[in-house]
PDB file of C-alpha atoms in Angstrom:
ATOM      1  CA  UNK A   1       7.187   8.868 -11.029  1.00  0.00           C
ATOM      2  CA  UNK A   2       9.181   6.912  -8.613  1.00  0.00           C
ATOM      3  CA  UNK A   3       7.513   5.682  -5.961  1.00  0.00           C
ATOM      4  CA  UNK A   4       9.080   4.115  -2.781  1.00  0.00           C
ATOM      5  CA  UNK A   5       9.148   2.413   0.527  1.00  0.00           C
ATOM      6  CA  UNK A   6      11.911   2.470   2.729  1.00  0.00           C
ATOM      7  CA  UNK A   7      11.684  -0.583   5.404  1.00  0.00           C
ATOM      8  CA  UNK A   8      15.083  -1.566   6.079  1.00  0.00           C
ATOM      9  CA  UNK A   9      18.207  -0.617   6.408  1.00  0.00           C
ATOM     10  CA  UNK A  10      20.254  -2.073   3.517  1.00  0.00           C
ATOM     11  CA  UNK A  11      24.065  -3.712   3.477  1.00  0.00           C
ATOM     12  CA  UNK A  12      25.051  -2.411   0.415  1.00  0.00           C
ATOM     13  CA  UNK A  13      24.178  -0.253  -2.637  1.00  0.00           C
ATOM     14  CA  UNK A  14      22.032  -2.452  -5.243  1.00  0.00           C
ATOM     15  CA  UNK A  15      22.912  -1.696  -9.060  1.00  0.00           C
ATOM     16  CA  UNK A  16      19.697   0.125  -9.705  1.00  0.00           C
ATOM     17  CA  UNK A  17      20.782   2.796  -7.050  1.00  0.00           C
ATOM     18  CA  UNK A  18      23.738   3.243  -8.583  1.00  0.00           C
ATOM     19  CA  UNK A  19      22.331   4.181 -11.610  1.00  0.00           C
ATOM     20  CA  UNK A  20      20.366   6.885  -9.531  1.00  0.00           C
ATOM     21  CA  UNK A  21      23.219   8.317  -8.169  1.00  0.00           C
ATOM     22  CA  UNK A  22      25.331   8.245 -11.429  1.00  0.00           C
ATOM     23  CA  UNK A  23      22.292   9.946 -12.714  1.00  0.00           C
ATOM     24  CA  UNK A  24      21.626  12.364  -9.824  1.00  0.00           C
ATOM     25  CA  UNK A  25      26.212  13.204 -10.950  1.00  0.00           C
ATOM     26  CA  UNK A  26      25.059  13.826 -14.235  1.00  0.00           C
ATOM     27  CA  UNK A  27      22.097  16.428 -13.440  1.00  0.00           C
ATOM     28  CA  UNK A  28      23.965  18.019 -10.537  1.00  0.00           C
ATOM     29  CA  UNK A  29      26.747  19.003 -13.663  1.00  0.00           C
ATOM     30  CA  UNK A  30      24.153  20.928 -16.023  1.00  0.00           C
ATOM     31  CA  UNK A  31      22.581  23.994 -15.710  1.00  0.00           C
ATOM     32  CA  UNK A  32      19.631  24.577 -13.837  1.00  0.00           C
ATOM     33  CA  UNK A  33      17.602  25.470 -16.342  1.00  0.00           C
ATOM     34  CA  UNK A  34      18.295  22.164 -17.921  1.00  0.00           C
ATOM     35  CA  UNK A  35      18.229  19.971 -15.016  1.00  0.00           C
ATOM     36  CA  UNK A  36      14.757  17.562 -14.742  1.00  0.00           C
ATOM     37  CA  UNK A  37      12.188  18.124 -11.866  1.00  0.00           C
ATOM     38  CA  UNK A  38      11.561  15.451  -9.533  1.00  0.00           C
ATOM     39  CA  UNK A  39       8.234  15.560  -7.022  1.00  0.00           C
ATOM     40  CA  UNK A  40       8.384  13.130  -3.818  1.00  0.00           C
ATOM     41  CA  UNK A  41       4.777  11.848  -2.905  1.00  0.00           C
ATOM     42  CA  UNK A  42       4.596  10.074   1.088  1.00  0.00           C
ATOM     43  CA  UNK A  43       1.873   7.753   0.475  1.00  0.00           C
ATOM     44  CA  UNK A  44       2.318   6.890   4.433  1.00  0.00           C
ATOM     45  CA  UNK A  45       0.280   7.742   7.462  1.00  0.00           C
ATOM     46  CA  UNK A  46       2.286   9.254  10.416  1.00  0.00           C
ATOM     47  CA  UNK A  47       2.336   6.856  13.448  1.00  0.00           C
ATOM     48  CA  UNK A  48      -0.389   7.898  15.957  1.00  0.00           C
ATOM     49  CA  UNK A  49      -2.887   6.428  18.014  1.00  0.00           C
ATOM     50  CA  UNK A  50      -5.398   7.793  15.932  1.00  0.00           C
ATOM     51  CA  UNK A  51      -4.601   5.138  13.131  1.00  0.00           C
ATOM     52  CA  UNK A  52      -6.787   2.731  11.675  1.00  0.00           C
ATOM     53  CA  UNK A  53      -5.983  -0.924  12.626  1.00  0.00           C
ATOM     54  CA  UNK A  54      -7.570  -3.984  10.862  1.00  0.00           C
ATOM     55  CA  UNK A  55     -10.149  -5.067  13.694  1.00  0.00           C
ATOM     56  CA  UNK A  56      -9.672  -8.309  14.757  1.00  0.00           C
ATOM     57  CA  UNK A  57     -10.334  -9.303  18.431  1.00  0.00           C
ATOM     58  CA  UNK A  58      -6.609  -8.993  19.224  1.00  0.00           C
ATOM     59  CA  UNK A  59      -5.453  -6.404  17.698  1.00  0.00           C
ATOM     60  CA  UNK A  60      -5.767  -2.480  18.542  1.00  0.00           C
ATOM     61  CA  UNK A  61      -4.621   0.593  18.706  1.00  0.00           C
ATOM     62  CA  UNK A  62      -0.742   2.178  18.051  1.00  0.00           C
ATOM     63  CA  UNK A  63       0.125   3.226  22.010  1.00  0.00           C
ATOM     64  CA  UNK A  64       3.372   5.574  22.953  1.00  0.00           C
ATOM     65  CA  UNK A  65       4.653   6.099  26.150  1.00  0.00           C
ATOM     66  CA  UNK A  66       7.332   8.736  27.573  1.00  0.00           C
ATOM     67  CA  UNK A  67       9.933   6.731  29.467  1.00  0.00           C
ATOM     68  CA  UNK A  68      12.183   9.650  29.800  1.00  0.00           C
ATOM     69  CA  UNK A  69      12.513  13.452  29.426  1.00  0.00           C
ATOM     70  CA  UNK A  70      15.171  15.862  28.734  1.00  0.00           C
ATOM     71  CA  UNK A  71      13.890  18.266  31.876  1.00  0.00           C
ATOM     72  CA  UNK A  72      14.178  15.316  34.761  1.00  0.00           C
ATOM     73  CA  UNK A  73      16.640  12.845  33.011  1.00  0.00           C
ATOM     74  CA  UNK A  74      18.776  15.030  30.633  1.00  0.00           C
ATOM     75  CA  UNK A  75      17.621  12.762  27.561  1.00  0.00           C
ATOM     76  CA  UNK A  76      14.173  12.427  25.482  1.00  0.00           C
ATOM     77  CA  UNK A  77      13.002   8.182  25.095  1.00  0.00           C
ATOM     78  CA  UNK A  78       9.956   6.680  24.711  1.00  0.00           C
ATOM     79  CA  UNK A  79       8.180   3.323  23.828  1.00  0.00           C
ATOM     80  CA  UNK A  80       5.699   2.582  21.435  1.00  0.00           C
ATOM     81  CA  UNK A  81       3.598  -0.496  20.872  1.00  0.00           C
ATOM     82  CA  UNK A  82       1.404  -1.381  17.265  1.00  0.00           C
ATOM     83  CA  UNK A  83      -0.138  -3.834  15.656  1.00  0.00           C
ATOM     84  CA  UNK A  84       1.289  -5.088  12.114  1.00  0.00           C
ATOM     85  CA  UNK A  85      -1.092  -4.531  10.271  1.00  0.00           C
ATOM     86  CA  UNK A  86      -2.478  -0.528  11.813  1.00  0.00           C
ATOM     87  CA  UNK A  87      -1.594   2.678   9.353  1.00  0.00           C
ATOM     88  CA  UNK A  88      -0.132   2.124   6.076  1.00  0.00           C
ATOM     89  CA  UNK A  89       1.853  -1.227   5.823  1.00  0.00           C
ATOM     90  CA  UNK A  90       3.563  -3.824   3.788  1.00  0.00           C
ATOM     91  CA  UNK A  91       1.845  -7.229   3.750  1.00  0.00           C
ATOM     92  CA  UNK A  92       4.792  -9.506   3.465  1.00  0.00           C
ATOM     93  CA  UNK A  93       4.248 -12.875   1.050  1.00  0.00           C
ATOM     94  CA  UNK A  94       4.212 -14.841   4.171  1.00  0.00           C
ATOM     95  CA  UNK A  95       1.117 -13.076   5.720  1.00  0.00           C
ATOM     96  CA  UNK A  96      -1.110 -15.554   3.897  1.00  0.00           C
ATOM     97  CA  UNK A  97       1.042 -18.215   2.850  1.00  0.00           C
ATOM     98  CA  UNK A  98       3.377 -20.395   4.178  1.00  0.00           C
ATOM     99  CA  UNK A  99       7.194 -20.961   2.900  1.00  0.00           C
ATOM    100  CA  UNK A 100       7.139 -17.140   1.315  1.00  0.00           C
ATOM    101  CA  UNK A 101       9.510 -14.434   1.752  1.00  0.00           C
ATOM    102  CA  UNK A 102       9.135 -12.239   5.451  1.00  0.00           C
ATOM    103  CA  UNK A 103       9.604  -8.683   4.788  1.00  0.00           C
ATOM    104  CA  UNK A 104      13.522  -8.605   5.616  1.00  0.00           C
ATOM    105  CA  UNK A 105      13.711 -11.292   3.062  1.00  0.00           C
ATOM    106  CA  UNK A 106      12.529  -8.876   0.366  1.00  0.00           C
ATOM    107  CA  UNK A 107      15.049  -7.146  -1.136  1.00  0.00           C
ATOM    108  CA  UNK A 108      15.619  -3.472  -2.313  1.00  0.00           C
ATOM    109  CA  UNK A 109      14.700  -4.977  -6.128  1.00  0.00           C
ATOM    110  CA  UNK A 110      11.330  -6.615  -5.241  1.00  0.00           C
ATOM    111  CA  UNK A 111      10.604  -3.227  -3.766  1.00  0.00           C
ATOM    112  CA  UNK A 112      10.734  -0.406  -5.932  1.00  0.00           C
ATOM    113  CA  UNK A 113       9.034  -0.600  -9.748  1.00  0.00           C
ATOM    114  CA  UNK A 114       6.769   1.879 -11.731  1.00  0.00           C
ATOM    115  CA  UNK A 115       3.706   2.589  -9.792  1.00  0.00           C
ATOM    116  CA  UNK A 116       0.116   3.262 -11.856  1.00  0.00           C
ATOM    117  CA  UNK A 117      -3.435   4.468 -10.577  1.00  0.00           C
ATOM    118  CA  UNK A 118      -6.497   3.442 -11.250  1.00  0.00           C
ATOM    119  CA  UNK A 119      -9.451   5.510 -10.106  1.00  0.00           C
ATOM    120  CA  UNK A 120     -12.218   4.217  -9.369  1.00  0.00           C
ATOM    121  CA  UNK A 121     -13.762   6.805  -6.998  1.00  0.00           C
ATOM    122  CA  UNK A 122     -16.535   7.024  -8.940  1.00  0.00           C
ATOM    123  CA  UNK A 123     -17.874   3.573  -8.598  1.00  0.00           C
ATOM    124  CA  UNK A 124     -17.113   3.304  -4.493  1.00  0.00           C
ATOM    125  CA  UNK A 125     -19.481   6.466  -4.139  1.00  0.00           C
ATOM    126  CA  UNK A 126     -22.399   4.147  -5.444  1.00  0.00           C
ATOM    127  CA  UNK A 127     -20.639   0.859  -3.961  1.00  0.00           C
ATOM    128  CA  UNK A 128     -18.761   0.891  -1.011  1.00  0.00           C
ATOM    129  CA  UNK A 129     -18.366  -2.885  -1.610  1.00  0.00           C
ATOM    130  CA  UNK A 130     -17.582  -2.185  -5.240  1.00  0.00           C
ATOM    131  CA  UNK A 131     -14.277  -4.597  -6.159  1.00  0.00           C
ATOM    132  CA  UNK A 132     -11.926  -3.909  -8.931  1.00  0.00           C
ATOM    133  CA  UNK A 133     -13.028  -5.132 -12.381  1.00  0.00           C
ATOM    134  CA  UNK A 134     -10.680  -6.220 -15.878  1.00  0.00           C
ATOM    135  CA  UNK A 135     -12.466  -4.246 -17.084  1.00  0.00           C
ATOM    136  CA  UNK A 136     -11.439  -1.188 -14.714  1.00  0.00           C
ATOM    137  CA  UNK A 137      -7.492  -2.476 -15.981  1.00  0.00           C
ATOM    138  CA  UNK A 138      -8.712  -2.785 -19.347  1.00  0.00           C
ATOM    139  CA  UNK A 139     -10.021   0.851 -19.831  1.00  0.00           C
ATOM    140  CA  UNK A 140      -6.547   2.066 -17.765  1.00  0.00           C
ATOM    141  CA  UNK A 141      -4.595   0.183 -20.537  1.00  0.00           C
ATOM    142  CA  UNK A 142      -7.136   1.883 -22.865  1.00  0.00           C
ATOM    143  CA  UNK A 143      -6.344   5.364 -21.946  1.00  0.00           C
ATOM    144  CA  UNK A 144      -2.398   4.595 -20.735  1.00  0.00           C
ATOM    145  CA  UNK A 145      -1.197   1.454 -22.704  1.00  0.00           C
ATOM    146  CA  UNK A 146      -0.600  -1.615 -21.289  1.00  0.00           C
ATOM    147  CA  UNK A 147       0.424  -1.954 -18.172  1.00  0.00           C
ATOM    148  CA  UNK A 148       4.846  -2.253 -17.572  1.00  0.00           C
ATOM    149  CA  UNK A 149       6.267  -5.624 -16.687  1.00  0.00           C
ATOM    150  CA  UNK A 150       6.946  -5.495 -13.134  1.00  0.00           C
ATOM    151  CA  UNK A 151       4.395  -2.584 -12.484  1.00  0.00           C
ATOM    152  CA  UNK A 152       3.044  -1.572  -8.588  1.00  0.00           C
ATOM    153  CA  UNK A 153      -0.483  -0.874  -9.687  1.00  0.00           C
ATOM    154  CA  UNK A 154      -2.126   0.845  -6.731  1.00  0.00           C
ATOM    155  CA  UNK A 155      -6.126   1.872  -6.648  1.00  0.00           C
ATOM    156  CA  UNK A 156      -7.606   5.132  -5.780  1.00  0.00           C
ATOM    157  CA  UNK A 157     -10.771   4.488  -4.203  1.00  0.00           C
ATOM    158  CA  UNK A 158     -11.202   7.678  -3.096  1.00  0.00           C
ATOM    159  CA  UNK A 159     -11.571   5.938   0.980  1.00  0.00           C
ATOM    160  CA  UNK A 160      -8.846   8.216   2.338  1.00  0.00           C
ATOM    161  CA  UNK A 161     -11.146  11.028   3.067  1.00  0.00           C
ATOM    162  CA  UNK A 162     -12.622   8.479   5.916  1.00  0.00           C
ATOM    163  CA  UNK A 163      -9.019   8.350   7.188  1.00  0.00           C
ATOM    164  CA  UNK A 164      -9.658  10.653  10.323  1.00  0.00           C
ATOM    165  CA  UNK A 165     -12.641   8.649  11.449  1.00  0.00           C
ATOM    166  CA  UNK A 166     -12.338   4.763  12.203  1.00  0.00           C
ATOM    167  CA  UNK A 167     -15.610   3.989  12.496  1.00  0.00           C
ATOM    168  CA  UNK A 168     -16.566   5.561   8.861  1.00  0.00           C
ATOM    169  CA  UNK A 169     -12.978   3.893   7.552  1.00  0.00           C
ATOM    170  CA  UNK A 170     -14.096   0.283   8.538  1.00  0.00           C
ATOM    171  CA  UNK A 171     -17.355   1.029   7.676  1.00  0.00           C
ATOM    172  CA  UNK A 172     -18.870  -1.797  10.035  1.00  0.00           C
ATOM    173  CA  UNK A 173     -22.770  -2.793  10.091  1.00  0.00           C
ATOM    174  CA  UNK A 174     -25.057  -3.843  12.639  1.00  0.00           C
ATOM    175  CA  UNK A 175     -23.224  -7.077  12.697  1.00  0.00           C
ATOM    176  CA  UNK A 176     -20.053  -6.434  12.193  1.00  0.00           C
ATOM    177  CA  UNK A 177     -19.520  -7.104   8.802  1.00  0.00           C
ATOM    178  CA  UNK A 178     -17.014  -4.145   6.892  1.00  0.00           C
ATOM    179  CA  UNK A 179     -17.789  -2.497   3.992  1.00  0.00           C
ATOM    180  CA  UNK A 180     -14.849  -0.961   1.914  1.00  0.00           C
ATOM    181  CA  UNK A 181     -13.922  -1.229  -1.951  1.00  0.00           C
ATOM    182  CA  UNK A 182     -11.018  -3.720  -2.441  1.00  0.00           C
ATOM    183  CA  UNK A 183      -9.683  -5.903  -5.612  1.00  0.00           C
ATOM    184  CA  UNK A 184     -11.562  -8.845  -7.233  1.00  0.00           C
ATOM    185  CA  UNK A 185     -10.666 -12.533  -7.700  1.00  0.00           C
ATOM    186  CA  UNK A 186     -10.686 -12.072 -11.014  1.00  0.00           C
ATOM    187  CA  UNK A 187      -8.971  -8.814 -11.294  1.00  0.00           C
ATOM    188  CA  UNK A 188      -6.293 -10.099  -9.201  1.00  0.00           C
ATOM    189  CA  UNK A 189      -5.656 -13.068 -11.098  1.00  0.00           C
ATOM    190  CA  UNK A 190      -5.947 -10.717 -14.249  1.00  0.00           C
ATOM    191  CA  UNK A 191      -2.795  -8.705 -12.563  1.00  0.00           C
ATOM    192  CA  UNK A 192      -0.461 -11.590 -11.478  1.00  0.00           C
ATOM    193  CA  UNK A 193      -0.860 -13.939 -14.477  1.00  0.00           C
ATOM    194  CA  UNK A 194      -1.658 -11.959 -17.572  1.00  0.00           C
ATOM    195  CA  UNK A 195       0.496  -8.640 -16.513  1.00  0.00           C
ATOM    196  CA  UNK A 196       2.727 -10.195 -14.245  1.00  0.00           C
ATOM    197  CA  UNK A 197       2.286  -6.918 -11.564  1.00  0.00           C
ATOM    198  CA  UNK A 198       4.825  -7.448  -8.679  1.00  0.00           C
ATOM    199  CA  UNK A 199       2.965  -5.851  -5.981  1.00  0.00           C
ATOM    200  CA  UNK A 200      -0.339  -3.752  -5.661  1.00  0.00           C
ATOM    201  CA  UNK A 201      -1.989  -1.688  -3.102  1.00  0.00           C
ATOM    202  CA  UNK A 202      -4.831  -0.149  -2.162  1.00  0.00           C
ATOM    203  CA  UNK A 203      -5.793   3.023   0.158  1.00  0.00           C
ATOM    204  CA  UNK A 204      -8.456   0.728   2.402  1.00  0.00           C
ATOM    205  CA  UNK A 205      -7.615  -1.423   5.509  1.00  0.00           C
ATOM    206  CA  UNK A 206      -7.700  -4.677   2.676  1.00  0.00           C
ATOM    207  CA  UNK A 207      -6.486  -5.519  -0.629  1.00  0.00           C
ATOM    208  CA  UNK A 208      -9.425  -7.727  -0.259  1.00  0.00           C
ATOM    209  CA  UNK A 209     -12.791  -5.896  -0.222  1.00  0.00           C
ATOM    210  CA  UNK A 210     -14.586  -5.516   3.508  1.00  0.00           C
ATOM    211  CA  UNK A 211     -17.472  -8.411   2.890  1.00  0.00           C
ATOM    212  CA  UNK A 212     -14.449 -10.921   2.169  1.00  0.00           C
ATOM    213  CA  UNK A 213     -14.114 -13.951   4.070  1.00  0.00           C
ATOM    214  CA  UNK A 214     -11.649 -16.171   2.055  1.00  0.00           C
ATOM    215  CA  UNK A 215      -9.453 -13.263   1.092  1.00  0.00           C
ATOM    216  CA  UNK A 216      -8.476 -14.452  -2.190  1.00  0.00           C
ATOM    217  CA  UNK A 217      -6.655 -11.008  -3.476  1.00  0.00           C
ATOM    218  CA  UNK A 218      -4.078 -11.847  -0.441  1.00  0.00           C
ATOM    219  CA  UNK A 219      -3.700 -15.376  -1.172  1.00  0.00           C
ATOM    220  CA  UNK A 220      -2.919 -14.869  -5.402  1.00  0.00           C
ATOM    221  CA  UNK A 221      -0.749 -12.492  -4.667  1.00  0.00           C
ATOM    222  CA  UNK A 222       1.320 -14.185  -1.116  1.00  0.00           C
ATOM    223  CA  UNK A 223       1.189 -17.140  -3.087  1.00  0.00           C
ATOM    224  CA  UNK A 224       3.027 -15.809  -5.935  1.00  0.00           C
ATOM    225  CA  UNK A 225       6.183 -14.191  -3.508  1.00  0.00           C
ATOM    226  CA  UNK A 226       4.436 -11.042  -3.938  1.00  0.00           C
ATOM    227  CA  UNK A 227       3.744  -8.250  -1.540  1.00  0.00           C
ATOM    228  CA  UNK A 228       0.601  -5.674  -1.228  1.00  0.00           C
ATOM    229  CA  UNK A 229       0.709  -2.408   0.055  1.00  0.00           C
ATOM    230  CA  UNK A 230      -2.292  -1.171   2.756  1.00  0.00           C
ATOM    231  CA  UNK A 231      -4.029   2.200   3.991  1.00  0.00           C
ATOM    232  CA  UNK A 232      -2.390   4.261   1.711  1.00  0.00           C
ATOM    233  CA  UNK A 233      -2.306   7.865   2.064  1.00  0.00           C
ATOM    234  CA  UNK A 234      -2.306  10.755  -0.807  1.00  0.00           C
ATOM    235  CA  UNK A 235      -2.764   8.095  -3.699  1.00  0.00           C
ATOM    236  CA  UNK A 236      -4.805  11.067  -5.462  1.00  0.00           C
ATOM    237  CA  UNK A 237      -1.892  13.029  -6.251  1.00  0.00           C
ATOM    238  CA  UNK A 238      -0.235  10.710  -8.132  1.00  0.00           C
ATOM    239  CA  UNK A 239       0.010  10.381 -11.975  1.00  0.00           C
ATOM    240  CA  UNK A 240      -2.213   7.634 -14.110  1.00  0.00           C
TER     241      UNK A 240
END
């Protein structure tokens, strides 16, 4: 399963999508019976104003406006306004830490990698605040084998059925604090150091669970030059 993001426009053709297209040469010549299968997944949310958006005092929500129409000005144009970090994102190395890569400073290569899943639906139903063990990576590698160099591990926590509701996505109490499933100090560190992942993500407003207030998930990973992916969408039907 290939799995990727497309976030800028790119200058030139990197080596790896070469090989892609050399490949795609090769299948288009055989028969169909013997060409291979490929199924794309969007793991993005459409734009709308209906989003999620993380809820800090200045951000909110996505906002379009019509500037012009086809009937009174012969052309269709509009404007749109959004907060960074609303919908599914990128969080860039820089969001947390200075002197790291912006996201036009990553390039095509930092981007794309084999993607896993680890479920842990199971454990958010009796947790919301439930964070991502070594031991939840442990039992993946258990099952799958341990986990490629350079992997995007993503986790299915089973929060994207809240996705149509903000207040049950964010999951705020009384006062304010947010409860969603997220990744653990430990499990983070587990990921960058001992399996040197290059990214992760997460189907929640925060690699970092809701109750976090140092964010430590963000910094590991910014810290390192690496990236983390946010409200992801259809993370259920992809492969182990």
């Amino acid at each position: 399963m290939i799995v990727s993001f497309l976030l800028s426009s790119m200058p030139c053709l990197s080596e790896g999508v070469l090989e892609l297209l050399q490949e795609g040469k090769a299948q288009a010549s055989l028969a169909p019976s013997e060409r291979r299968m490929a199924q794309v997944i969007d793991l993005t949310y459409p734009l709308n104003e209906k989003n999620a958006y993380w809820p800090g005092p200045a951000y909110g929500p996505f906002k379009y406006e019509v500037l012009a129409s086809i009937e009174k000005h012969g052309a269709f144009s509009g404007r749109y306004s959004t907060p960074e970090h609303l919908g599914t994102h990128l969080d860039a190395p820089n969001h947390f830490e200075p002197f790291q890569p912006s996201v036009d400073q990553l390039t095509l290569n930092d981007l794309v990698g084999p993607a896993v899943v680890i479920d842990i639906c199971q454990k958010t139903i009796l947790d919301p605040d439930y964070a991502l063990q070594v031991e939840d990576v442990v039992e993946w590698e258990t099952k799958h084998g341990t986990l490629p160099p350079n992997s995007i591990v993503l986790i299915h926590t089973g929060w994207g059925q809240r996705w149509g509701d903000y207040e049950k996505y964010k999951n705020a109490d009384s006062q304010g604090t947010l409860h969603f499933p997220g990744y653990s100090k430990e499990a983070a560190l587990f990921l960058a150091e001992k399996r040197q992942v290059k990214a992760i993500g997460i189907d929640t407003l925060s690699v970092d669970p809701g109750v976090s207030r140092d964010f430590p998930t963000h910094h590991i990973f910014n810290s390192r030059g690496r990236w983390m992916l946010e409200n992801l969408a259809n993370v259920e039907k992809l492969p182990p």
